[in-house]
GROMACS .gro file of C-alpha atoms in nm:
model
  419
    1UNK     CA    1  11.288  10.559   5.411
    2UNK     CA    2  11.317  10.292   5.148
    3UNK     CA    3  11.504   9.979   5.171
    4UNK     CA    4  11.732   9.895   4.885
    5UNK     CA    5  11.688   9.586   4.751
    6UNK     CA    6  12.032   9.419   4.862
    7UNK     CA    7  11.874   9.478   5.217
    8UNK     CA    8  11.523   9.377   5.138
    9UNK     CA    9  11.661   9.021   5.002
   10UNK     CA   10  11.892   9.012   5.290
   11UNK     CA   11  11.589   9.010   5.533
   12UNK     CA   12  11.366   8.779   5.280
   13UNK     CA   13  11.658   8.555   5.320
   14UNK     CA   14  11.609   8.534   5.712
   15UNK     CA   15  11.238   8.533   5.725
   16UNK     CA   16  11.190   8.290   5.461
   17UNK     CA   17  11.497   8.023   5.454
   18UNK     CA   18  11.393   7.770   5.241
   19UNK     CA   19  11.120   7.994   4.968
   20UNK     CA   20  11.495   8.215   4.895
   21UNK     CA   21  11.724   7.968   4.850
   22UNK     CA   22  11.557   7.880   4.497
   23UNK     CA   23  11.559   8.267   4.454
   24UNK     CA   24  11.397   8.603   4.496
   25UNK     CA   25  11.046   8.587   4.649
   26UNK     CA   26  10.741   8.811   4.420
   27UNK     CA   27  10.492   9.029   4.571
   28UNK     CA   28  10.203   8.745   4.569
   29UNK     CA   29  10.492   8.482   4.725
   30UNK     CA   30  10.571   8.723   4.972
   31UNK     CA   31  10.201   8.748   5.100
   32UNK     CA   32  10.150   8.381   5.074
   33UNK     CA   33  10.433   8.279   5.319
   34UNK     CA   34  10.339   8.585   5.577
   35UNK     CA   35   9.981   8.434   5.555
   36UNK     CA   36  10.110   8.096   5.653
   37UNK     CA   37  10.299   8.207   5.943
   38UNK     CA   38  10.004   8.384   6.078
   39UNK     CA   39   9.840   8.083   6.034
   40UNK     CA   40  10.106   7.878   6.222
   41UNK     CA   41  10.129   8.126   6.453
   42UNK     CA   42   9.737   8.080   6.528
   43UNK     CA   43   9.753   7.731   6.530
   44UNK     CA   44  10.040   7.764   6.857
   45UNK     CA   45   9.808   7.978   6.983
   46UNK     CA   46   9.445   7.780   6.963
   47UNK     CA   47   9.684   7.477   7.082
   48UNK     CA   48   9.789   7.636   7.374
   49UNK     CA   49   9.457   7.720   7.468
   50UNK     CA   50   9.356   7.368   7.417
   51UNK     CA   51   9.638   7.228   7.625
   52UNK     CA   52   9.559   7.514   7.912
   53UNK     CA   53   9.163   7.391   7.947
   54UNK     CA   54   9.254   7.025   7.976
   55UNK     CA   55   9.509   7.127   8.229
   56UNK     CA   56   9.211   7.317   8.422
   57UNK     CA   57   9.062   6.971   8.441
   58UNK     CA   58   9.111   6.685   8.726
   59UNK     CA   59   9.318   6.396   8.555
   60UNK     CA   60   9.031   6.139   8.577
   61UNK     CA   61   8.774   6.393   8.427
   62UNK     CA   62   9.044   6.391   8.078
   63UNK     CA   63   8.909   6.205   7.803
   64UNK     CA   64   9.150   5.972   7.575
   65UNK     CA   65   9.181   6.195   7.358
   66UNK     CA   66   9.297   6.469   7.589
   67UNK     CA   67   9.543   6.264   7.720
   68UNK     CA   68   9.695   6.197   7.423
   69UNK     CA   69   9.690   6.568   7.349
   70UNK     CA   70   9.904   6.653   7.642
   71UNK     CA   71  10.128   6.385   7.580
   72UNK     CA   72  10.195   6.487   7.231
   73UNK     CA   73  10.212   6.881   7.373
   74UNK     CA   74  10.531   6.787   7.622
   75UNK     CA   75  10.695   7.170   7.572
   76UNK     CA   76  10.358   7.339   7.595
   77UNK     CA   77  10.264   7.134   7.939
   78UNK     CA   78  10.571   7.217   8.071
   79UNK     CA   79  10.541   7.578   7.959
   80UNK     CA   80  10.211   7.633   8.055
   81UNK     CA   81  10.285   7.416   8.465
   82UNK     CA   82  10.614   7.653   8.524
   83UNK     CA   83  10.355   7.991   8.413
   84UNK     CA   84  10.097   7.840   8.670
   85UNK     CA   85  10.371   7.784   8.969
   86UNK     CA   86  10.487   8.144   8.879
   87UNK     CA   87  10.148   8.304   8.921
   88UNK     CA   88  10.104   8.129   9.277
   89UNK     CA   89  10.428   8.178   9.429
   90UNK     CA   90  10.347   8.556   9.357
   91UNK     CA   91  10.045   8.579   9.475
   92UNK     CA   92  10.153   8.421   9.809
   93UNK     CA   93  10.382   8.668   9.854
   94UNK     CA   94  10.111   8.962   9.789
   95UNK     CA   95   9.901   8.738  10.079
   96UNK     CA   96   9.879   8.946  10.418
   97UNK     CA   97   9.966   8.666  10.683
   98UNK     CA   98   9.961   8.703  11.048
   99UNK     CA   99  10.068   8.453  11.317
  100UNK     CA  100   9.852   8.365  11.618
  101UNK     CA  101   9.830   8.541  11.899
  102UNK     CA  102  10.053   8.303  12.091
  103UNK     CA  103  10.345   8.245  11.792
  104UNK     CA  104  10.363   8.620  11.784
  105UNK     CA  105  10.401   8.697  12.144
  106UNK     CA  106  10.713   8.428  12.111
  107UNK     CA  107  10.830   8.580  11.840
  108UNK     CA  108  10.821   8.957  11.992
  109UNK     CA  109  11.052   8.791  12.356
  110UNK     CA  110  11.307   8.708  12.105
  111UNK     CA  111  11.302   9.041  11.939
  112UNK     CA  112  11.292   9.229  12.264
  113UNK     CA  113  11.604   8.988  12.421
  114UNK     CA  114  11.794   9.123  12.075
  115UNK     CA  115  11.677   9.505  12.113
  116UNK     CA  116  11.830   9.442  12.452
  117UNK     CA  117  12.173   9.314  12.373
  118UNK     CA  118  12.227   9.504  12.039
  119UNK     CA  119  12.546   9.712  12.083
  120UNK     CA  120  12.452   9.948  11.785
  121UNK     CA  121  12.051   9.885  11.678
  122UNK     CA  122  11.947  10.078  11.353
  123UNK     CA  123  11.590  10.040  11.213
  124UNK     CA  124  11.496  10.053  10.844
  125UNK     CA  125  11.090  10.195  10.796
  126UNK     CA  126  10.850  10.180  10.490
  127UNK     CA  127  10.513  10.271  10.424
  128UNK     CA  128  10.370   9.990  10.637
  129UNK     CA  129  10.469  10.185  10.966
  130UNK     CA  130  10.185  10.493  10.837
  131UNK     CA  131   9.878  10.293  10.715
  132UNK     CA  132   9.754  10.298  11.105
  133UNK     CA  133   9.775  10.709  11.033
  134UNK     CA  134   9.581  10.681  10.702
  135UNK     CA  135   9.867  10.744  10.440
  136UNK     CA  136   9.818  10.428  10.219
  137UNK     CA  137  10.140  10.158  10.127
  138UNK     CA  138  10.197  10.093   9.843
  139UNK     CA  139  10.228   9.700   9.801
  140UNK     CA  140   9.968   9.618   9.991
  141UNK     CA  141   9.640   9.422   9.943
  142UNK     CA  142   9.509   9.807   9.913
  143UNK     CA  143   9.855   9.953   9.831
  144UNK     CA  144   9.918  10.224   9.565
  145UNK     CA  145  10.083   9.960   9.327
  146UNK     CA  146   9.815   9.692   9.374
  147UNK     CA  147   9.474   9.923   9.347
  148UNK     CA  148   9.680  10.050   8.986
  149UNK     CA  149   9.790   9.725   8.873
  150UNK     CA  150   9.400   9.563   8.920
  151UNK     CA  151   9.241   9.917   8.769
  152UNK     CA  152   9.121  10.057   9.044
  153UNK     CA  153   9.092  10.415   9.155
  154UNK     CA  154   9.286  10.567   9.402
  155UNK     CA  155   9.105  10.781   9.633
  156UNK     CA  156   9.276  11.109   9.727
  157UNK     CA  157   9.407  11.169  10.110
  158UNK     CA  158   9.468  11.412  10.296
  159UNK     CA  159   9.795  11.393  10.439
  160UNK     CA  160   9.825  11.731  10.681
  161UNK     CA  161   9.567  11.533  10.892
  162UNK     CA  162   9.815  11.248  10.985
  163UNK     CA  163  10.018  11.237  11.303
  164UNK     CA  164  10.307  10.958  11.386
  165UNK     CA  165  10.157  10.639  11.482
  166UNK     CA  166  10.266  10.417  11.790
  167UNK     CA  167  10.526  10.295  11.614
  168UNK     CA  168  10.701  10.614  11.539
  169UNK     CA  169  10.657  10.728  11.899
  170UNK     CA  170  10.794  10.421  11.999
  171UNK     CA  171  11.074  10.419  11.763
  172UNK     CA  172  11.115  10.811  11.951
  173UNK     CA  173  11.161  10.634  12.312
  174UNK     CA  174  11.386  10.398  12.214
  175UNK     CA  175  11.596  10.583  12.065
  176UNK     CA  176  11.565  10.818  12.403
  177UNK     CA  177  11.667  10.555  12.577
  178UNK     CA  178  11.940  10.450  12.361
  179UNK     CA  179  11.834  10.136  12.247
  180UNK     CA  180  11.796  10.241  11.865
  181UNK     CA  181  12.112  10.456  11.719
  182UNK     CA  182  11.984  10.531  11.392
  183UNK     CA  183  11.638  10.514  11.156
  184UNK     CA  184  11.702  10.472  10.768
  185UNK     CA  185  11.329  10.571  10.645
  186UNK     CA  186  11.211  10.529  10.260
  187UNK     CA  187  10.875  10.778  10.375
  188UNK     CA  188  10.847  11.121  10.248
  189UNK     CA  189  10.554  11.167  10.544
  190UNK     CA  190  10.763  11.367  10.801
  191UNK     CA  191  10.586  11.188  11.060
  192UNK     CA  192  10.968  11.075  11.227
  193UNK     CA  193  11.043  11.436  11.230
  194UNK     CA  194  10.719  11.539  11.425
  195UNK     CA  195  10.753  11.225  11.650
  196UNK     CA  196  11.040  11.427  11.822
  197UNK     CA  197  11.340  11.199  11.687
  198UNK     CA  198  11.632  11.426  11.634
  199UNK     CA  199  11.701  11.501  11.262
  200UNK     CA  200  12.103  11.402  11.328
  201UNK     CA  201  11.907  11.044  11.397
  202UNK     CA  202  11.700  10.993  11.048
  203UNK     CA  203  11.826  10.996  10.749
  204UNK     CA  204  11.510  11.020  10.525
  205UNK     CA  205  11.631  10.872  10.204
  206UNK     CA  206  11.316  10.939   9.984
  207UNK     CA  207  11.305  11.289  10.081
  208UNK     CA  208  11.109  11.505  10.331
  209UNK     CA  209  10.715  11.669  10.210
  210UNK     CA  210  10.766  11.916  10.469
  211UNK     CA  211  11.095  12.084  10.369
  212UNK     CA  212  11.235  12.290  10.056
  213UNK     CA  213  11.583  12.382   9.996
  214UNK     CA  214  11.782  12.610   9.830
  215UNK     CA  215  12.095  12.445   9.619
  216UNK     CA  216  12.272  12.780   9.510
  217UNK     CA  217  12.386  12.839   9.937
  218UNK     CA  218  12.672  12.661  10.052
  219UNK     CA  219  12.561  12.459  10.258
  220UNK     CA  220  12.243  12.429  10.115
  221UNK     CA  221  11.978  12.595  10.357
  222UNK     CA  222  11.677  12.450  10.438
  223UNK     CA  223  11.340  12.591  10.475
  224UNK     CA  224  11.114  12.350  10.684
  225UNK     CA  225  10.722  12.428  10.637
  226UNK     CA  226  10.427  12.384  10.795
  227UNK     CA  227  10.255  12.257  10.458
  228UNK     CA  228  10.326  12.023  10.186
  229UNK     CA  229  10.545  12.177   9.996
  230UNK     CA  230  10.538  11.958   9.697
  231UNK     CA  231  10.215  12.109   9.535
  232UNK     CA  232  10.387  12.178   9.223
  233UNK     CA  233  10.669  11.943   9.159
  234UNK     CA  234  10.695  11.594   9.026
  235UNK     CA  235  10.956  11.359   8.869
  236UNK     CA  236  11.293  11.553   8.734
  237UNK     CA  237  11.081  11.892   8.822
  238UNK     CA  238  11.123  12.028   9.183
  239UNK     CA  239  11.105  12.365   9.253
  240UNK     CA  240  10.832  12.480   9.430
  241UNK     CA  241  10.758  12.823   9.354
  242UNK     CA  242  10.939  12.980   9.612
  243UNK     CA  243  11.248  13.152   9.663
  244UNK     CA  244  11.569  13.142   9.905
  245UNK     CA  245  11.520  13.427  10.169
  246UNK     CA  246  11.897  13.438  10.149
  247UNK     CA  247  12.005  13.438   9.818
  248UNK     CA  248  11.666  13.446   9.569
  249UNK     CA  249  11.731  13.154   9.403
  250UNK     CA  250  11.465  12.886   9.362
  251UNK     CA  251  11.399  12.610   9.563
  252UNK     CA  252  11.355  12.344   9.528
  253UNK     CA  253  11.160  12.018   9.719
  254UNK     CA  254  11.330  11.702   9.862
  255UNK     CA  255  11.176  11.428   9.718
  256UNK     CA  256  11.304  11.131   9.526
  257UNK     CA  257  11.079  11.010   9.296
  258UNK     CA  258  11.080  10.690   9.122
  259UNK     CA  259  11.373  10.697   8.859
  260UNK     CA  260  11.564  10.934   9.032
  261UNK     CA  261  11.919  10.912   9.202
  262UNK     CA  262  11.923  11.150   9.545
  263UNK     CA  263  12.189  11.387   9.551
  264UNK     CA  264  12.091  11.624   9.857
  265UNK     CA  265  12.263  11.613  10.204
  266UNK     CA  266  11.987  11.647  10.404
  267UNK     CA  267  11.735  11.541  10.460
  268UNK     CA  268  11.874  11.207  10.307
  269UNK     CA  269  12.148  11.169  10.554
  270UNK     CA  270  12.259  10.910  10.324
  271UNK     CA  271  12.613  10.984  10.505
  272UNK     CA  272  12.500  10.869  10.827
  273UNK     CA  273  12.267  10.573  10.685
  274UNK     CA  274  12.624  10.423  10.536
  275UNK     CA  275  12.774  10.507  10.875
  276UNK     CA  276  12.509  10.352  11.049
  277UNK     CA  277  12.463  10.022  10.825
  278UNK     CA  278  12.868   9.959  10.866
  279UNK     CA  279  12.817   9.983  11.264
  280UNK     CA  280  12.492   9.779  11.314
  281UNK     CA  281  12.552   9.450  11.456
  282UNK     CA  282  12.119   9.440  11.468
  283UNK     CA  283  11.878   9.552  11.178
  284UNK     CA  284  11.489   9.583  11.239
  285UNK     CA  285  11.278   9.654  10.964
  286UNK     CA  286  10.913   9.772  11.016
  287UNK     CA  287  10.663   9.807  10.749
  288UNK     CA  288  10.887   9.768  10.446
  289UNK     CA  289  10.890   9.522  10.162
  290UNK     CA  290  11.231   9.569  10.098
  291UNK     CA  291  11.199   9.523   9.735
  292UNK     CA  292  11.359   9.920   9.730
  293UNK     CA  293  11.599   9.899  10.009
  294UNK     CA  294  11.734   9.585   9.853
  295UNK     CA  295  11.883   9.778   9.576
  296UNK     CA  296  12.065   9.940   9.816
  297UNK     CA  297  12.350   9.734   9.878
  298UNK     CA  298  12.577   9.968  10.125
  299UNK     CA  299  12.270   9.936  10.377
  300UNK     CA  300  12.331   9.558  10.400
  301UNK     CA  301  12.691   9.522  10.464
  302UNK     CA  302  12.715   9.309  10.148
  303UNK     CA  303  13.097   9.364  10.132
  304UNK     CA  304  13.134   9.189  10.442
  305UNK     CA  305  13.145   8.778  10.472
  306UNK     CA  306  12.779   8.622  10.557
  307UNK     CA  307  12.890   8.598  10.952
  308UNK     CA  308  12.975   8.928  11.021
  309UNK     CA  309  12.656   9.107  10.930
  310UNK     CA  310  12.397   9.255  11.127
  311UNK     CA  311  12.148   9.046  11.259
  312UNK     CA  312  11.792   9.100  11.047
  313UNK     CA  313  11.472   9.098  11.230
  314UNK     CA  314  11.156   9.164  10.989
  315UNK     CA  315  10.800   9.347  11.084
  316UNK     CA  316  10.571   9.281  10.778
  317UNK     CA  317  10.255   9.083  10.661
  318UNK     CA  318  10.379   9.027  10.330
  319UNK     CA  319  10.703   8.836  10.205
  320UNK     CA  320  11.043   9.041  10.113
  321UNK     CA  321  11.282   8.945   9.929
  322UNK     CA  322  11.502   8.945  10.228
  323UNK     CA  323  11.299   8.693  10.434
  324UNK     CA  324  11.558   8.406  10.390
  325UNK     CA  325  11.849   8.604  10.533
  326UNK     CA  326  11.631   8.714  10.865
  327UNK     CA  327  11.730   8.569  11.221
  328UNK     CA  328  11.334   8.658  11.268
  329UNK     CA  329  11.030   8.725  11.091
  330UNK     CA  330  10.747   8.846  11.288
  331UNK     CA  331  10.403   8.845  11.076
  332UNK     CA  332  10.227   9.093  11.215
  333UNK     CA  333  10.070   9.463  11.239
  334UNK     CA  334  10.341   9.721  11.293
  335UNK     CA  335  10.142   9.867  11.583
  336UNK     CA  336  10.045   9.563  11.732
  337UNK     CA  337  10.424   9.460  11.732
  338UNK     CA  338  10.577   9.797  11.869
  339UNK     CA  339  10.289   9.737  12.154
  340UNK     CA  340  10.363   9.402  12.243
  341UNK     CA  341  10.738   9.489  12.237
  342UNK     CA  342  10.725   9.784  12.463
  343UNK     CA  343  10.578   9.576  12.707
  344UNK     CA  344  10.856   9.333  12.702
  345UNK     CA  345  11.064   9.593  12.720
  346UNK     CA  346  10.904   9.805  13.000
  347UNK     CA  347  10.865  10.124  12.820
  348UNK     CA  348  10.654  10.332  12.831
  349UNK     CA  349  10.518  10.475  12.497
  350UNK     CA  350  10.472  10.884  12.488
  351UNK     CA  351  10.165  11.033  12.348
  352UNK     CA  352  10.191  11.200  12.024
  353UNK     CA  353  10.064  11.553  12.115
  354UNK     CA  354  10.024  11.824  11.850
  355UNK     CA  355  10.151  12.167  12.087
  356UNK     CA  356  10.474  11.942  12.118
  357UNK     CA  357  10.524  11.906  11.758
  358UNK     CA  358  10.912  11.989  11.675
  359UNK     CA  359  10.751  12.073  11.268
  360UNK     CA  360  10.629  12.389  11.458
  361UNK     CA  361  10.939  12.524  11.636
  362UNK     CA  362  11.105  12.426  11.288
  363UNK     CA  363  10.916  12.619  11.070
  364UNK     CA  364  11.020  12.863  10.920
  365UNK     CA  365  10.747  13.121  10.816
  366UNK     CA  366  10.646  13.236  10.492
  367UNK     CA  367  10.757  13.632  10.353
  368UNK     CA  368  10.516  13.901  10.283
  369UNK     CA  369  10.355  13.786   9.910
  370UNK     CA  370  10.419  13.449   9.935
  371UNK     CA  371  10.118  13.340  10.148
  372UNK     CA  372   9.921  13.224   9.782
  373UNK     CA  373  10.261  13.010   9.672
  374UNK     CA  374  10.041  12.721   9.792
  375UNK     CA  375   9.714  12.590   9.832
  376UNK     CA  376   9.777  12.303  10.073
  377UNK     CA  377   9.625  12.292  10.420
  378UNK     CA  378   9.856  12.370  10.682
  379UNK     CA  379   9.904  12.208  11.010
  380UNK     CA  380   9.805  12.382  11.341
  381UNK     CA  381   9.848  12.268  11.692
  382UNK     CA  382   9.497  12.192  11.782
  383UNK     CA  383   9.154  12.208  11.572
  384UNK     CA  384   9.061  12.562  11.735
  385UNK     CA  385   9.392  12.704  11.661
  386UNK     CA  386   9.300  13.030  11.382
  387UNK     CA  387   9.476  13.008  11.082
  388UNK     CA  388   9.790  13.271  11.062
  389UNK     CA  389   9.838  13.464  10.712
  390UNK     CA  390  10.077  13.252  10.621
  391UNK     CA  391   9.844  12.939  10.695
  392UNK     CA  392   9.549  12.994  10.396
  393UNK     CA  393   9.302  12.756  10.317
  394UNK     CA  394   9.320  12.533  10.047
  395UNK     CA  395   9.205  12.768   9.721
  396UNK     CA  396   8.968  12.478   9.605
  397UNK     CA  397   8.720  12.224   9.829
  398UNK     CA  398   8.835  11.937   9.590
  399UNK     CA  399   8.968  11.636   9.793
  400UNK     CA  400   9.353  11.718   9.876
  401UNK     CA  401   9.627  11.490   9.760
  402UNK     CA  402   9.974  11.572   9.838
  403UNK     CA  403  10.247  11.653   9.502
  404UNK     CA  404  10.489  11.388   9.574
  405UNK     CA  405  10.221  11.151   9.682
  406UNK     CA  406   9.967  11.225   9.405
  407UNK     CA  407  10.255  11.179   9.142
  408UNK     CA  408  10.331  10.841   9.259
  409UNK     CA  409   9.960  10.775   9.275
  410UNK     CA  410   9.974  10.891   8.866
  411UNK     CA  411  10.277  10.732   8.707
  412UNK     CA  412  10.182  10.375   8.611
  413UNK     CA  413   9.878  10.573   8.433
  414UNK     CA  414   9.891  10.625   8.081
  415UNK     CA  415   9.837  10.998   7.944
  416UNK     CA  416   9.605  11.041   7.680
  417UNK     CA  417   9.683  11.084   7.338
  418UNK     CA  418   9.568  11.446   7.253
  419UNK     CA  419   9.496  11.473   6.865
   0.00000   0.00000   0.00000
């Protein structure tokens, strides 16, 4: 669309100040003055570059002339110093620190002497509590977001071969013994389901691999599987092929993708994650860095005045952006800590054993004709257990990489342009 020329003088006018006010600029002025501003424009640029190599350079290594440079190039020095403190402080925080043996053993008395005296104890999780089963974080030195952000490949996993971790078996026994009242997790794993915690005691607020839904009952009716059941779903598309044994309608997965508000009951729980955040006098965190659950400000009590708010205690290698408000930071493995603080605590820690699995009394079992809605592997209680019709194979040997998982993997990655 063509401008007219009231609005082509009008931008003229803007672009080139001082050429306008003696009048209206002609094709050949027009060209000159653009080629002078990418000329200027260059010039910035080669001086910046300039300014950034003598920078690189030790002060008594800078020639006369350099010197003389920088002092000349105050705003680009200054420009270029506060871009060079920015790129440290974040790559400290993407560092992986651990304290010694000793400072961490210190660090994990405190922690248990809180555990001990917190009236109402709720624990938030992340992705950090699952790398010791194989599912990869995402922040990490070999996180999701990391691996993407330095062009790397992410390798596909399997995820029906994981099984809760130590720390989800111990966050199971202390919540048996009444110690923890609530778990707030951001993992879509199901692994706190399948550690035996109750399902009144998690609210999952990222969404649950292992169960479908249907939204037409009232209340919506949920169909827990033995298989990921996210195969064929991704952001603002979730149903999964399958239909309501009820009612026929579709249903549809759990999951919360990145973008997305939740709006399910269950397995969210966001109802009881509010409750639970407004009762906690103590809040541990384990294998999160908090840069989602920040955003969240009902789970921090932020309505209430500085002194009244739970207590924070932090598990994680990495920095969050909560670290300053923490009674406690403990840098260490999530494992290692859950170990060290069961001992203090004189629990003991169960075993996670597969026949025990709660997934399995759960389950609910697929119809006649719907044993080829999927192709993911299915769990079974041990290696020799046979496969039941409703448990096929996977329909290709490719590697296996879960829906929600793979489409998380996927969305910093730019499609292809088909012509």
């Amino acid at each position: 669309m063509r401008q007219c020329a009231a609005c082509q003088k009008a931008e003229a006018e803007v672009r080139f100040p001082g050429v306008m006010a003696a009048g209206g600029l002609s094709r050949s002025e027009r060209k000159e003055a653009e080629r002078v501003r990418r000329l200027r424009e260059e010039q910035q640029r080669e001086r910046l570059r300039q300014v950034s190599r003598i920078l690189r350079k030790a002060a008594a290594e800078r020639s006369a002339e350099e010197g003389r440079l920088l002092a000349e190039s105050e705003d680009l020095v200054t420009e270029l110093q506060g871009r060079s403190r920015r790129r440290e402080g974040l790559k400290r925080r993407q560092e992986e620190v651990c304290d010694d043996p000793e400072e961490l053993q210190r660090k994990v008395r405190e922690l248990a002497g809180a555990v001990r005296n917190a009236k109402y104890l709720v624990v938030y999780t992340g992705a950090g509590i699952s790398t010791a089963a194989s599912i990869p974080d995402y922040r990490g030195p070999n996180g999701v977001w990391t691996l993407l952000q330095k062009g790397r490949h992410i390798s596909a996993t399997d995820l029906s071969e994981a099984e809760p971790t130590l720390t989800h078996m111990s966050i199971a026994r202390l919540h048996e013994q009444k110690l923890v009242q609530h778990v707030v997790s951001q993992n879509c794993d199901g692994l706190h389901l399948r550690s035996g915690l109750p399902r009144s005691a998690i609210s999952e607020l990222h969404g649950n691999m292992y169960i479908e839904v249907c939204t037409a009952c009232t209340p919506n009716r949920e169909y827990v599987r033995v298989f990921d059941v996210t195969e064929r779903t991704a952001l603002h598309r979730h149903q999964t092929g399958r239909a309501c044994h009820k009612c026929g309608a579709l249903l549809r997965d759990t999951i919360v993708h990145f973008g997305e508000r939740g709006t399910l009951g269950q397995p969210l729980n966001w109802e009881a994650a509010t409750q639970s955040a407004s009762k906690a006098d103590t809040i541990l965190c384990l294998g999160s860095s908090l840069k989602v659950l920040k955003k969240y400000p009902r789970l921090w009590c932020m309505t209430k005045p500085p002194s009244r708010r739970p207590k924070l205690y932090i598990v994680n290698l990495q920095w969050t952006p909560k670290d300053d408000w923490a009674a406690l930071k403990l840098h260490g493995k999530c494992d290692d800590v859950m170990q060290l603080l069961m001992d203090e605590l004189g629990l003991e820690i169960p075993r996670y054993n597969r026949w025990r699995d709660p997934i399995f009394s759960l389950a609910t079992p697929l119809r006649a004709g719907e044993e080829g809605s999927h192709s993911r592997k299915s769990l079974c209680r041990s290696p020799e257990e046979p496969l039941r019709e409703d448990q096929d194979t996977p329909l290709s040997s490719a590697p296996i990489l879960g829906g929600w998982f793979g489409r998380g993997c996927t969305k910093r990655m730019k499609r292809r342009r088909v012509t």
